[in-house]
Each structure stands twice: as C-alpha cells, then as structure tokens.
Amino acid sequence: MSILISKDTRFIVQGITGREAVNLTRENLDYGARIVGGVTPGRAGRDVYGVPVYDCVRDVVAREGAVTGSVVCVPPGFTRDAVFEAIENGVELIVVVTENVPRKEVAQMVELADLRGARIIGPNCLGLISPGEAKMGGIGGPAANTRQAYKPGNIGVMSRSGGMTTEIASTLTAAGFGQSTCVSIGGDAIIGTTYAELMPLYEADPQTEAIAIYSEPGGRMEAELAEWVKEHASRLPIVAFMAGRFMDQMQGMRFGHAGTIVEGKEDTTAEKITRMEAAGISVAERIEEIPELIRKRLAEAG
Amino acid sequence: MRFYEYESKELFRRRGLPLGQGRVATRAEEAREIAAEIGGPVVLKSQVLSGGRMKAGAVKFADTPDECPALFDAILPIEVNGQKARSVLVEEKSPVAQEYFVSVTWDGRRKRPVLLFSDMGGIDIEEVAREHPEHVSKTHFSTILPLTPRIAKEAIGATGVSGSHLNRLTPIVFELMRIFLDHDLTLAEINPLARLDDGRFIVLDGHVDLEAEARSKHRALLTELGIGEDETRQAREPTPFEIAGRKVNEADHRGVAGNVVEFDGNLGLVIGAGGGSLTLFDAVRNQGGRPANYCEIGGNPSVQKACKLTKLILAKPGVEKIAVMMNVVSNTRVDIVARGVVKGCIESGKDPAEVIAIFRIPGAWEDEGFKILEKYGVEYCDRNVSMYEAAGRAVAKLGAAS
C-alpha cells in the first residue's frame, strides 16, 4: 500500500510538449508510471516518448478512458485554466508543478477542486512518489537517480521543498528506512494539500509507520499539523526538520519559496518548533538526525 | 509588494472610494501650496513603507498653510522602523465622529480571502480582537462565486452596526473586497475608515500589498502609479551586490542562479535550491561560519550562469573562500554546476583548489562532475557527507586560513 499513487495510477501530463514536461514524462515512464496521454492545444496527433498528445483533456478521456491523475506543467498564465480543465473532466488528483501562480488563482483552483471532490498537490512542487511503484512529476529526477535515493518502506515524507524531499529520502534510505509515499507539497503561501490534510491518508495506510517532514518559516501549516495531531491522537510518530532558522531575525525578507517570509511571530521557526513539540512532534536539528529520531520514536511506540 | 499610502489612495480614488482632499508634496513649499488649496486645517503624513508613523512623530497637524514648510522639513528625515520617507502627504483634517477598521487578506489555512471588519478602528486590531471580540467580525468568501454586497453587509452587521451607517458602509467595504480580488492583492486595508461629524464616510488611512507573482498582470496600473520595475519594496532596498545578482539571473533564462542576499561575512555561498539554501545557511551559521551572502541555484542553470554568479561572489570584498553546496539534485546537473564554478574561479584569477572550501552537490551526473573537480584538485563529497557536515568542513577551512 501507499497513498495517492500506485503503479496502477493512470495519469496524463498537461503541457506535455514543453521542455520540462518532456523530461519528466521520460523520467516517469522509465520509473514505471502509466502515462496514458498528454495535452498541448494544437499539437494533437503527435507523441512524446510514445505517449499520445491531444488538444484537450476531454479528448484523452474519450479515446484512452478515464484517468485518475494529471501533472500540470504549463506556464503560470495558463495554469488555472489547465487545472479547471482537469477537474471538469473528472481528474481526481492534480499535481501542479508550475511556479509563480498568483494566490487568487490558486485559491480558485482549490475552491473548484473542493466542490468537485478533487485534490490538488502544489503548486510549485515536484510531485509525489510511492517508491518501487510509480511517481508523478519531476521528483527524484532521472529514474536511475530516483531509484538510488528512494526505496520502498514504511516512512511517509512530506516537504515544502522539492529538492529536500529527495535529500530526506536519501538520508532515510542510507539509514535503512524505505518510504511509503513522499509528497513534495509545494512552496507557495496557498497550496492544494497541507501536511494536516495528508495525515488522514497516511493514518489509514497500513504500510506507513512514521512520518518525516521538512518545514520552513511562513504560514500556519505547522500549527495546523500540530492541532491535527493533538485532536486525532495520531498513531504515527512524526519527526520534523525546520530550515531557515536565521530568518526569525529578518522580518519582511523573502527567502527560498514564495510562502517563506516572516511577517509575524507565528511565522517564525521558534514559534513553529514550540507548537510542534507541544503536540509531540520531534524536531531534528540536522537532517541526519531524522533516522535516529524515527528509530527512537518507533521503539518507544513498541 | 507594498504600496505607499498615497499610491494606495490613488488606487482607491480610481475605484470610487471616498477620500479627503489632498495630495503628496515632495518639497516644503509645495506643502504650503497644497494646504492653501485645501483652505483649512491639514494633516501632514510621512510617506513611508511602515506602520507606526504616529508614534515616530512622522504625522503632524497644521492649522494654517504657513506652518506647513517647517513641519514638512521636520517629518521628511524621520526614519520609521528603518524605512526612509519618500514624500509627505498633505490632506484635509476633518473632525471624526467614529472610526472603523476594514481589511481583506488571505487565510492560507482556509485557502480563502478573509474580510475583517470592526467598528472600533484606528487602534491595533489584534488588541480589539482580544479585548472586544464582539466588535470584530471575520468573514471568509469565495473566489469563484460572483462577489455580491451581502458578504460586506453581514460582516458589518455582525459587529452590531445597523441603520444608515450599515447602508453607507456596505458599498465601501464591498468595493474594497472587489479591489482586493481584481488587483491580485495580498492585503487591502483601510484603517481608519472614518465617519465625520458632517455624516460623510472617508478613507483616512489605508494601504495595499500587491502579490509579487502578479506584477506582470498589473503592469499598466503600476506604470500609471509611477512604480518602477526595479522597486522590490522589500523590508530593505536591494544593495548593488544584490542588483548585480539579479542581473546575472535575468541575463540567461536557463535555470536559476540568483535570489542573492548580501551579508557581511567571509565565506561566499554558492548554494541551492530553495529549501537546500535555507538548510545550508543555517548549517554554516550554527557552526560559527560567517556567510558573505545567501543565494539559490536550481533548475539546471547554464555553465555561464553558474560561472557569473561565482565571479560575482568572489569579487565581493571580504570573501576569502566559497562553499558550493546543494541537497541531492534531480534536475540540476552536478557536472554543469562544477564546470561553471571552476570556470568562475579561474576567470577571477583564483585557484579552484584553494578558493573552493568544499563542493557538496550529489545527484544527477555526479560522476561526471566529480571527475572535473578531481582534475582541478577541489575537495568534494557525495551524499554520504551530510549538508551540515559539509558546511562544517568549509567553516573549519576558513578558521585554519585566517
């Protein structure tokens, strides 16, 4: 088991003929993904590594059958429309890779997804992977690199940074911990699915035994996670790593991702660490401490 | 991207919100002229990108135009929370009967815009929320359903406001909500919105923040308001080093080698990507290192781009060595970064083996990258050395050098 994707997930790539999308299509296929079609308006009839290209999502669904997922890899000005198109054609899981989408448009995408029962991961993310099964998006890069960093196992990983998802998975793998599903949730101020919103899925997944998260200054996502953990008496031990501690002293300066800015006390790493620890989440000082903390927490849990 | 008060008010004026008479002065004499035009008591307000002006003494009142030049000269040099004033807004001063607070912002948890309204404006809204929660309403609204005034009406009514005041306030609050969505703002705030003794409602003070990502969509408005393309409106103005960093990034569309932020240390950092840079910057500082800069590389920048960034950092006064570090990379190629950084060192007249304290970028094309580094005698490490440890090695080398 895993969450959100498995080797049977049929998905499409929107914007499939773009440079980055061509690369990720290749990498995903090499890793075993079932990409049943791609969309680029005006390019119907072509193919990308054997994946047929259509003008619209409706045509993919009509010719190839229903699809569960889509990776949206189109420029920021076209992202909202592409996501609306996916949602209105019955796609349930939409991974938005695109960076620099204005907040209002993200909110509109999320609101429509909520109305239709769809889920958005991202924007500004590298996608997700269930190691040994499949991946959606650029996470892990070329298949050989992905296989080196990610191994199947029992740890769920959630990260606001795409690159750090792989760093953490690689560290876990080296310490003998495989992963169930790793999700790059995105670095924007508003994202489709937060830590707390993924927790029920991990909670229900028999394969997942512990969670590792990467977090940053800015936003209320860590506070939301801490509340969720307390309210639901989660069975899963969580170990968090908090980057950007230097930013606590630098109000109003933006570093890293669009959502990473300290505007008030609640945005600081100090405040987030306090809240998470109060909820029983272990906070690592360094990435390499994560496996040891997980081992300790799992032993305590018996 | 924060707007000055006078820019925010110009936007409000275009959208039909009621404002007092007045405009901005850049010279002392101009302040007198504006006051004479208004023909009554005026308020002079420093135009600065920060709250807390009143406390800092950057807001003054004048009964006659002749008082204005001296007050202008007194206000302009005052820095408020480290921000310099750009000009002084001279506006009519009107007797106020009541003050209200209205703001629209994003709630990242609910993923919706939220309207905050209070009939106790003019003071710290957090304090009102604590002391008098019944006087503050918080209303989330949809971004896809048509926006209609009833949300504004309900928000105002929830604080106990009724009668003609409710009916006069509703269109103002509703328009602010529309402005917020129409212009991709991250904040639209009026505080205070005043009811005057003569019954009029006017915006006394307010400001808006435009989302940086939406700048290109609103270029026409920015041009009309006189906001330059180079104005970042961050917590502080960019330094020449940071502007040069931005140019390196913009000169070549392939990948990112930018977001350079200046610090005053001796260890130059060529680091990436978004999350990796935050992690590595902490790691350097925790081990006693003094970074000369922050930066982000990612998305597979070209050799030339990595080279130019390296040269920029090496040319910064006080930089003794550089550390080239990233998390395990997937899209960025290790060999391309290695080639660019080595080239940057050589073109700066430095020996890569001497000046690169450590190279820690594992991942895609690492074998090819490591070969290049070996050729030039640069110390490198793979993923078996953690980011923290790599940062520590770089810091230790500087300690040995100085």
Short mmCIF file of C-alpha atoms in Angstrom, two decimals, chain B:
data_model
loop_
_atom_site.label_atom_id
_atom_site.label_comp_id
_atom_site.label_asym_id
_atom_site.label_seq_id
_atom_site.Cartn_x
_atom_site.Cartn_y
_atom_site.Cartn_z
CA MET B 1 4.82 44.47 -2.81
CA ARG B 2 3.61 47.23 -0.54
CA PHE B 3 2.22 50.48 -1.93
CA TYR B 4 2.78 53.80 -0.23
CA GLU B 5 -0.31 55.35 1.32
CA TYR B 6 -0.60 57.91 -1.49
CA GLU B 7 -0.37 55.18 -4.14
CA SER B 8 -2.95 53.08 -2.34
CA LYS B 9 -5.25 56.08 -2.12
CA GLU B 10 -4.83 56.82 -5.81
CA LEU B 11 -5.99 53.26 -6.49
CA PHE B 12 -8.93 53.77 -4.10
CA ARG B 13 -9.80 57.07 -5.79
CA ARG B 14 -9.94 55.39 -9.20
CA ARG B 15 -12.32 52.82 -7.77
CA GLY B 16 -14.62 55.46 -6.36
CA LEU B 17 -13.86 55.14 -2.66
CA PRO B 18 -14.44 58.41 -0.77
CA LEU B 19 -11.26 60.27 0.17
CA GLY B 20 -10.43 63.59 1.77
CA GLN B 21 -8.96 66.39 -0.32
CA GLY B 22 -5.17 66.42 -0.63
CA ARG B 23 -2.08 65.22 -2.45
CA VAL B 24 1.57 64.44 -1.99
CA ALA B 25 4.34 67.04 -1.55
CA THR B 26 8.00 66.48 -2.35
CA ARG B 27 9.16 70.00 -1.38
CA ALA B 28 8.44 72.09 1.71
CA GLU B 29 6.98 74.93 -0.33
CA GLU B 30 4.67 72.52 -2.12
CA ALA B 31 3.21 71.50 1.26
CA ARG B 32 2.21 75.15 1.83
CA GLU B 33 0.59 75.35 -1.62
CA ILE B 34 -1.46 72.22 -1.07
CA ALA B 35 -2.63 73.42 2.34
CA ALA B 36 -3.65 76.76 0.80
CA GLU B 37 -5.66 74.94 -1.88
CA ILE B 38 -7.42 72.89 0.80
CA GLY B 39 -8.11 76.06 2.77
CA GLY B 40 -8.41 74.74 6.32
CA PRO B 41 -6.60 72.64 8.92
CA VAL B 42 -4.47 69.87 7.38
CA VAL B 43 -2.57 66.76 8.39
CA LEU B 44 0.95 66.08 7.07
CA LYS B 45 1.86 62.41 6.87
CA SER B 46 5.24 60.94 6.05
CA GLN B 47 5.07 58.51 3.09
CA VAL B 48 6.96 55.51 4.32
CA LEU B 49 6.53 51.76 3.85
CA SER B 50 5.86 51.04 7.51
CA GLY B 51 3.27 51.35 10.20
CA GLY B 52 3.94 53.23 13.45
CA ARG B 53 4.27 56.68 11.88
CA MET B 54 2.29 58.46 14.58
CA LYS B 55 4.48 57.03 17.34
CA ALA B 56 7.62 58.03 15.43
CA GLY B 57 6.40 61.62 15.15
CA ALA B 58 6.07 61.39 11.39
CA VAL B 59 2.48 62.69 11.37
CA LYS B 60 1.83 66.38 12.19
CA PHE B 61 -1.11 68.77 12.12
CA ALA B 62 -1.22 72.35 10.84
CA ASP B 63 -3.95 74.97 11.20
CA THR B 64 -2.50 77.34 8.58
CA PRO B 65 -0.54 76.87 5.33
CA ASP B 66 2.40 78.85 6.75
CA GLU B 67 3.09 76.17 9.36
CA CYS B 68 3.48 73.51 6.69
CA PRO B 69 7.02 74.02 5.31
CA ALA B 70 8.64 73.67 8.75
CA LEU B 71 6.56 70.60 9.55
CA PHE B 72 7.46 69.11 6.16
CA ASP B 73 11.17 69.58 6.92
CA ALA B 74 10.73 68.04 10.36
CA ILE B 75 8.89 64.96 9.11
CA LEU B 76 10.82 64.02 5.99
CA PRO B 77 14.13 62.93 7.60
CA ILE B 78 12.43 60.70 10.19
CA GLU B 79 13.05 57.01 9.62
CA VAL B 80 10.17 54.78 10.71
CA ASN B 81 11.26 51.23 11.57
CA GLY B 82 14.34 51.70 9.42
CA GLN B 83 12.37 52.95 6.40
CA LYS B 84 13.12 56.29 4.81
CA ALA B 85 10.28 58.62 3.81
CA ARG B 86 9.72 59.31 0.14
CA SER B 87 7.44 62.35 0.42
CA VAL B 88 4.74 63.91 2.60
CA LEU B 89 1.02 63.59 2.05
CA VAL B 90 -0.92 66.76 2.85
CA GLU B 91 -4.63 66.17 3.43
CA GLU B 92 -7.62 67.99 4.86
CA LYS B 93 -8.11 67.38 8.58
CA SER B 94 -11.71 66.62 9.39
CA PRO B 95 -13.50 66.18 12.72
CA VAL B 96 -14.15 62.46 13.16
CA ALA B 97 -17.24 61.03 14.85
CA GLN B 98 -16.31 57.35 14.62
CA GLU B 99 -13.54 55.15 13.19
CA TYR B 100 -13.91 51.73 11.58
CA PHE B 101 -11.38 49.08 10.50
CA VAL B 102 -11.68 47.10 7.26
CA SER B 103 -9.14 44.71 5.81
CA VAL B 104 -9.09 41.93 3.26
CA THR B 105 -6.28 39.39 3.23
CA TRP B 106 -5.61 35.70 2.53
CA ASP B 107 -6.13 32.91 5.02
CA GLY B 108 -3.60 30.25 3.98
CA ARG B 109 -5.25 27.61 6.16
CA ARG B 110 -8.74 28.09 4.80
CA LYS B 111 -7.30 28.95 1.36
CA ARG B 112 -9.84 31.75 1.00
CA PRO B 113 -9.80 35.53 1.25
CA VAL B 114 -10.95 36.80 4.61
CA LEU B 115 -12.68 40.10 5.38
CA LEU B 116 -12.02 41.62 8.79
CA PHE B 117 -14.32 44.40 9.95
CA SER B 118 -14.50 46.33 13.20
CA ASP B 119 -16.46 49.34 14.39
CA MET B 120 -13.52 50.11 16.68
CA GLY B 121 -11.00 51.33 14.13
CA GLY B 122 -7.87 53.43 14.45
CA ILE B 123 -6.23 51.24 17.05
CA ASP B 124 -4.42 47.90 16.96
CA ILE B 125 -6.91 45.40 15.60
CA GLU B 126 -5.29 42.47 17.43
CA GLU B 127 -5.92 44.28 20.69
CA VAL B 128 -9.58 44.92 19.76
CA ALA B 129 -9.95 41.24 18.88
CA ARG B 130 -8.61 40.29 22.31
CA GLU B 131 -10.43 42.86 24.43
CA HIS B 132 -13.67 43.28 22.48
CA PRO B 133 -14.16 40.22 20.26
CA GLU B 134 -17.82 41.14 19.67
CA HIS B 135 -16.60 44.24 17.81
CA VAL B 136 -14.58 42.31 15.23
CA SER B 137 -16.02 40.08 12.52
CA LYS B 138 -14.10 37.65 10.35
CA THR B 139 -15.77 36.51 7.14
CA HIS B 140 -14.30 34.17 4.52
CA PHE B 141 -15.59 34.49 0.99
CA SER B 142 -15.49 32.61 -2.29
CA THR B 143 -13.13 33.38 -5.15
CA ILE B 144 -15.28 31.66 -7.76
CA LEU B 145 -18.86 32.61 -6.92
CA PRO B 146 -19.89 36.10 -8.05
CA LEU B 147 -18.98 38.60 -5.37
CA THR B 148 -22.07 40.40 -4.07
CA PRO B 149 -22.52 43.04 -1.34
CA ARG B 150 -24.32 40.77 1.11
CA ILE B 151 -21.00 39.48 2.46
CA ALA B 152 -19.95 43.03 3.31
CA LYS B 153 -23.34 43.71 4.86
CA GLU B 154 -23.20 40.59 7.03
CA ALA B 155 -19.64 41.34 8.15
CA ILE B 156 -20.54 44.88 9.17
CA GLY B 157 -23.83 43.82 10.79
CA ALA B 158 -22.02 41.16 12.84
CA THR B 159 -20.34 43.92 14.88
CA GLY B 160 -23.69 45.47 15.79
CA VAL B 161 -23.71 48.26 13.19
CA SER B 162 -27.19 48.94 11.79
CA GLY B 163 -29.36 51.71 10.33
CA SER B 164 -28.00 54.24 7.85
CA HIS B 165 -24.42 53.57 8.96
CA LEU B 166 -24.73 49.97 7.79
CA ASN B 167 -26.12 51.09 4.46
CA ARG B 168 -23.42 53.73 3.95
CA LEU B 169 -20.59 51.36 4.91
CA THR B 170 -21.67 48.37 2.83
CA PRO B 171 -20.72 49.71 -0.63
CA ILE B 172 -17.32 50.92 0.64
CA VAL B 173 -16.43 47.59 2.20
CA PHE B 174 -17.78 45.73 -0.83
CA GLU B 175 -15.64 47.83 -3.16
CA LEU B 176 -12.53 47.09 -1.09
CA MET B 177 -13.22 43.36 -1.48
CA ARG B 178 -13.51 43.81 -5.23
CA ILE B 179 -10.30 45.83 -5.40
CA PHE B 180 -8.55 43.06 -3.47
CA LEU B 181 -9.54 40.37 -5.97
CA ASP B 182 -9.32 42.49 -9.14
CA HIS B 183 -5.73 43.54 -8.50
CA ASP B 184 -4.29 40.32 -7.05
CA LEU B 185 -3.60 41.99 -3.72
CA THR B 186 -2.36 40.16 -0.66
CA LEU B 187 -3.65 42.92 1.61
CA ALA B 188 -6.16 45.74 1.19
CA GLU B 189 -6.67 47.68 4.37
CA ILE B 190 -8.49 50.84 5.43
CA ASN B 191 -7.72 51.91 8.97
CA PRO B 192 -9.34 54.08 9.88
CA LEU B 193 -12.38 54.38 7.71
CA ALA B 194 -13.96 57.46 9.30
CA ARG B 195 -17.47 58.74 9.78
CA LEU B 196 -17.08 62.51 10.00
CA ASP B 197 -19.10 64.92 12.13
CA ASP B 198 -20.85 66.05 8.94
CA GLY B 199 -22.00 62.48 8.23
CA ARG B 200 -19.61 61.70 5.36
CA PHE B 201 -17.60 58.46 5.33
CA ILE B 202 -13.99 58.78 4.10
CA VAL B 203 -10.83 56.70 3.94
CA LEU B 204 -8.44 58.38 6.37
CA ASP B 205 -5.60 55.91 6.04
CA GLY B 206 -5.07 52.70 4.15
CA HIS B 207 -2.63 50.65 2.16
CA VAL B 208 -2.44 47.72 -0.18
CA ASP B 209 0.07 44.99 -0.98
CA LEU B 210 0.28 43.58 -4.49
CA GLU B 211 1.43 39.99 -4.88
CA ALA B 212 4.90 39.90 -6.45
CA GLU B 213 3.88 37.00 -8.71
CA ALA B 214 1.07 39.11 -10.19
CA ARG B 215 3.19 42.15 -11.06
CA SER B 216 3.27 41.40 -14.76
CA LYS B 217 -0.54 41.18 -14.87
CA HIS B 218 -0.85 44.69 -13.45
CA ARG B 219 1.98 46.44 -15.24
CA ALA B 220 -0.32 49.15 -16.64
CA LEU B 221 -1.56 50.13 -13.17
CA LEU B 222 1.98 50.14 -11.75
CA THR B 223 3.16 52.40 -14.57
CA GLU B 224 0.25 54.78 -14.03
CA LEU B 225 1.04 54.97 -10.32
CA GLY B 226 4.70 55.63 -11.10
CA ILE B 227 6.00 52.42 -9.51
CA GLY B 228 9.26 51.42 -11.21
CA GLU B 229 10.08 47.92 -12.44
CA ASP B 230 13.15 47.84 -10.19
CA GLU B 231 11.31 48.66 -6.99
CA THR B 232 11.14 45.50 -4.91
CA ARG B 233 9.54 47.14 -1.85
CA GLN B 234 11.12 44.50 0.37
CA ALA B 235 11.94 45.14 4.02
CA ARG B 236 15.04 46.97 2.80
CA GLU B 237 16.21 48.28 -0.55
CA PRO B 238 18.43 45.92 -2.58
CA THR B 239 22.19 46.57 -2.40
CA PRO B 240 24.34 46.98 -5.56
CA PHE B 241 25.63 43.41 -4.97
CA GLU B 242 22.06 42.12 -4.92
CA ILE B 243 21.11 44.07 -8.03
CA ALA B 244 24.15 42.62 -9.81
CA GLY B 245 23.00 39.16 -8.69
CA ARG B 246 19.58 39.75 -10.17
CA LYS B 247 21.17 40.76 -13.47
CA VAL B 248 23.22 37.56 -13.58
CA ASN B 249 20.00 35.60 -13.17
CA GLU B 250 17.97 37.57 -15.69
CA ALA B 251 20.65 37.56 -18.40
CA ASP B 252 20.01 33.87 -19.12
CA HIS B 253 16.64 32.14 -18.90
CA ARG B 254 18.10 28.68 -18.22
CA GLY B 255 17.63 27.71 -14.58
CA VAL B 256 18.10 29.93 -11.53
CA ALA B 257 21.33 31.40 -10.19
CA GLY B 258 20.09 34.31 -8.15
CA ASN B 259 18.00 35.47 -5.18
CA VAL B 260 21.28 36.82 -3.91
CA VAL B 261 21.13 38.48 -0.50
CA GLU B 262 24.12 40.29 0.95
CA PHE B 263 25.62 39.51 4.36
CA ASP B 264 28.93 40.73 5.77
CA GLY B 265 30.92 37.51 6.33
CA ASN B 266 33.98 35.96 4.68
CA LEU B 267 32.51 32.71 3.33
CA GLY B 268 30.86 33.09 -0.07
CA LEU B 269 28.00 30.67 -0.62
CA VAL B 270 27.07 29.11 -3.94
CA ILE B 271 24.13 27.11 -2.64
CA GLY B 272 20.75 25.78 -3.70
CA ALA B 273 17.94 25.19 -4.15
CA GLY B 274 15.02 26.88 -2.28
CA GLY B 275 14.90 24.59 0.74
CA GLY B 276 18.51 23.47 0.44
CA SER B 277 19.77 27.04 0.68
CA LEU B 278 17.80 27.71 3.87
CA THR B 279 19.15 24.49 5.37
CA LEU B 280 22.75 25.20 4.37
CA PHE B 281 22.70 28.82 5.50
CA ASP B 282 21.59 27.68 8.96
CA ALA B 283 24.25 24.95 8.93
CA VAL B 284 27.05 27.43 8.20
CA ARG B 285 25.92 29.84 10.91
CA ASN B 286 25.36 27.12 13.51
CA GLN B 287 28.98 26.06 13.15
CA GLY B 288 30.33 29.54 13.63
CA GLY B 289 30.66 30.41 9.95
CA ARG B 290 30.05 33.91 8.67
CA PRO B 291 28.26 33.84 5.28
CA ALA B 292 29.05 36.64 2.84
CA ASN B 293 25.80 36.03 1.02
CA TYR B 294 22.70 33.94 0.57
CA CYS B 295 21.78 32.65 -2.89
CA GLU B 296 19.86 29.96 -4.72
CA ILE B 297 20.85 27.91 -7.71
CA GLY B 298 18.45 25.40 -9.21
CA GLY B 299 16.52 24.29 -12.27
CA ASN B 300 19.77 23.40 -14.06
CA PRO B 301 21.41 26.76 -14.80
CA SER B 302 23.89 27.00 -17.67
CA VAL B 303 27.66 26.83 -17.17
CA GLN B 304 27.84 30.54 -17.95
CA LYS B 305 25.26 31.44 -15.35
CA ALA B 306 26.96 29.44 -12.58
CA CYS B 307 30.27 30.98 -13.68
CA LYS B 308 28.99 34.56 -13.48
CA LEU B 309 27.42 34.01 -10.08
CA THR B 310 30.70 32.56 -8.79
CA LYS B 311 32.63 35.55 -10.12
CA LEU B 312 30.20 37.99 -8.52
CA ILE B 313 30.57 36.33 -5.14
CA LEU B 314 34.36 36.02 -5.38
CA ALA B 315 34.59 39.72 -6.23
CA LYS B 316 32.70 40.73 -3.09
CA PRO B 317 35.05 42.44 -0.62
CA GLY B 318 35.90 40.24 2.36
CA VAL B 319 35.17 36.91 0.66
CA GLU B 320 38.04 34.51 1.37
CA LYS B 321 36.63 31.21 0.14
CA ILE B 322 33.42 29.86 -1.30
CA ALA B 323 31.40 26.78 -0.40
CA VAL B 324 29.44 25.13 -3.22
CA MET B 325 26.67 23.03 -1.72
CA MET B 326 23.22 21.71 -2.51
CA ASN B 327 20.82 19.00 -1.45
CA VAL B 328 20.75 15.83 -3.58
CA VAL B 329 19.85 17.23 -7.00
CA SER B 330 17.48 15.75 -9.55
CA ASN B 331 17.09 18.33 -12.29
CA THR B 332 20.20 20.43 -11.84
CA ARG B 333 23.24 18.62 -13.25
CA VAL B 334 26.24 18.31 -10.94
CA ASP B 335 28.74 18.44 -13.82
CA ILE B 336 27.32 21.68 -15.20
CA VAL B 337 27.50 23.44 -11.83
CA ALA B 338 31.02 22.07 -11.29
CA ARG B 339 32.17 23.34 -14.68
CA GLY B 340 30.59 26.77 -14.13
CA VAL B 341 32.03 27.26 -10.66
CA VAL B 342 35.53 26.13 -11.65
CA LYS B 343 35.41 28.46 -14.67
CA GLY B 344 34.28 31.32 -12.43
CA CYS B 345 37.25 30.77 -10.10
CA ILE B 346 39.76 30.66 -12.95
CA GLU B 347 38.31 33.75 -14.63
CA SER B 348 38.57 35.53 -11.27
CA GLY B 349 42.28 34.66 -11.22
CA LYS B 350 41.92 32.17 -8.36
CA ASP B 351 42.96 28.55 -7.98
CA PRO B 352 39.76 26.46 -7.65
CA ALA B 353 41.53 24.07 -5.28
CA GLU B 354 42.42 26.97 -2.97
CA VAL B 355 39.28 29.06 -3.10
CA ILE B 356 36.57 26.36 -3.13
CA ALA B 357 36.42 25.24 0.50
CA ILE B 358 34.07 22.37 -0.28
CA PHE B 359 31.88 21.10 -3.11
CA ARG B 360 28.92 19.07 -1.91
CA ILE B 361 26.38 18.51 -4.66
CA PRO B 362 25.30 14.88 -5.01
CA GLY B 363 22.79 13.60 -7.56
CA ALA B 364 22.26 13.73 -11.32
CA TRP B 365 25.52 13.48 -13.33
CA GLU B 366 27.64 13.42 -10.18
CA ASP B 367 30.34 11.09 -11.56
CA GLU B 368 30.99 13.48 -14.44
CA GLY B 369 31.00 16.42 -12.02
CA PHE B 370 33.39 14.76 -9.58
CA LYS B 371 35.82 14.00 -12.41
CA ILE B 372 36.06 17.70 -13.22
CA LEU B 373 36.64 18.56 -9.57
CA GLU B 374 39.35 15.92 -9.24
CA LYS B 375 41.13 17.36 -12.24
CA TYR B 376 41.33 20.73 -10.51
CA GLY B 377 42.09 19.30 -7.09
CA VAL B 378 38.89 20.61 -5.49
CA GLU B 379 37.70 18.89 -2.30
CA TYR B 380 34.28 17.37 -2.91
CA CYS B 381 31.95 14.93 -1.23
CA ASP B 382 28.91 12.86 -2.12
CA ARG B 383 25.65 12.22 -0.26
CA ASN B 384 27.41 10.22 2.45
CA VAL B 385 28.57 13.55 3.85
CA SER B 386 25.56 15.43 5.20
CA MET B 387 24.80 19.04 4.32
CA TYR B 388 25.59 20.01 7.91
CA GLU B 389 28.95 18.23 7.88
CA ALA B 390 29.92 19.74 4.52
CA ALA B 391 29.12 23.22 5.84
CA GLY B 392 31.24 22.45 8.91
CA ARG B 393 34.23 21.47 6.77
CA ALA B 394 34.01 24.76 4.86
CA VAL B 395 33.86 26.76 8.09
CA ALA B 396 36.83 24.83 9.53
CA LYS B 397 38.95 25.60 6.47
CA LEU B 398 38.35 29.31 6.87
CA GLY B 399 39.28 29.07 10.52
CA ALA B 400 42.58 27.48 9.54
CA ALA B 401 43.21 30.12 6.89
CA SER B 402 42.65 33.24 8.96
#
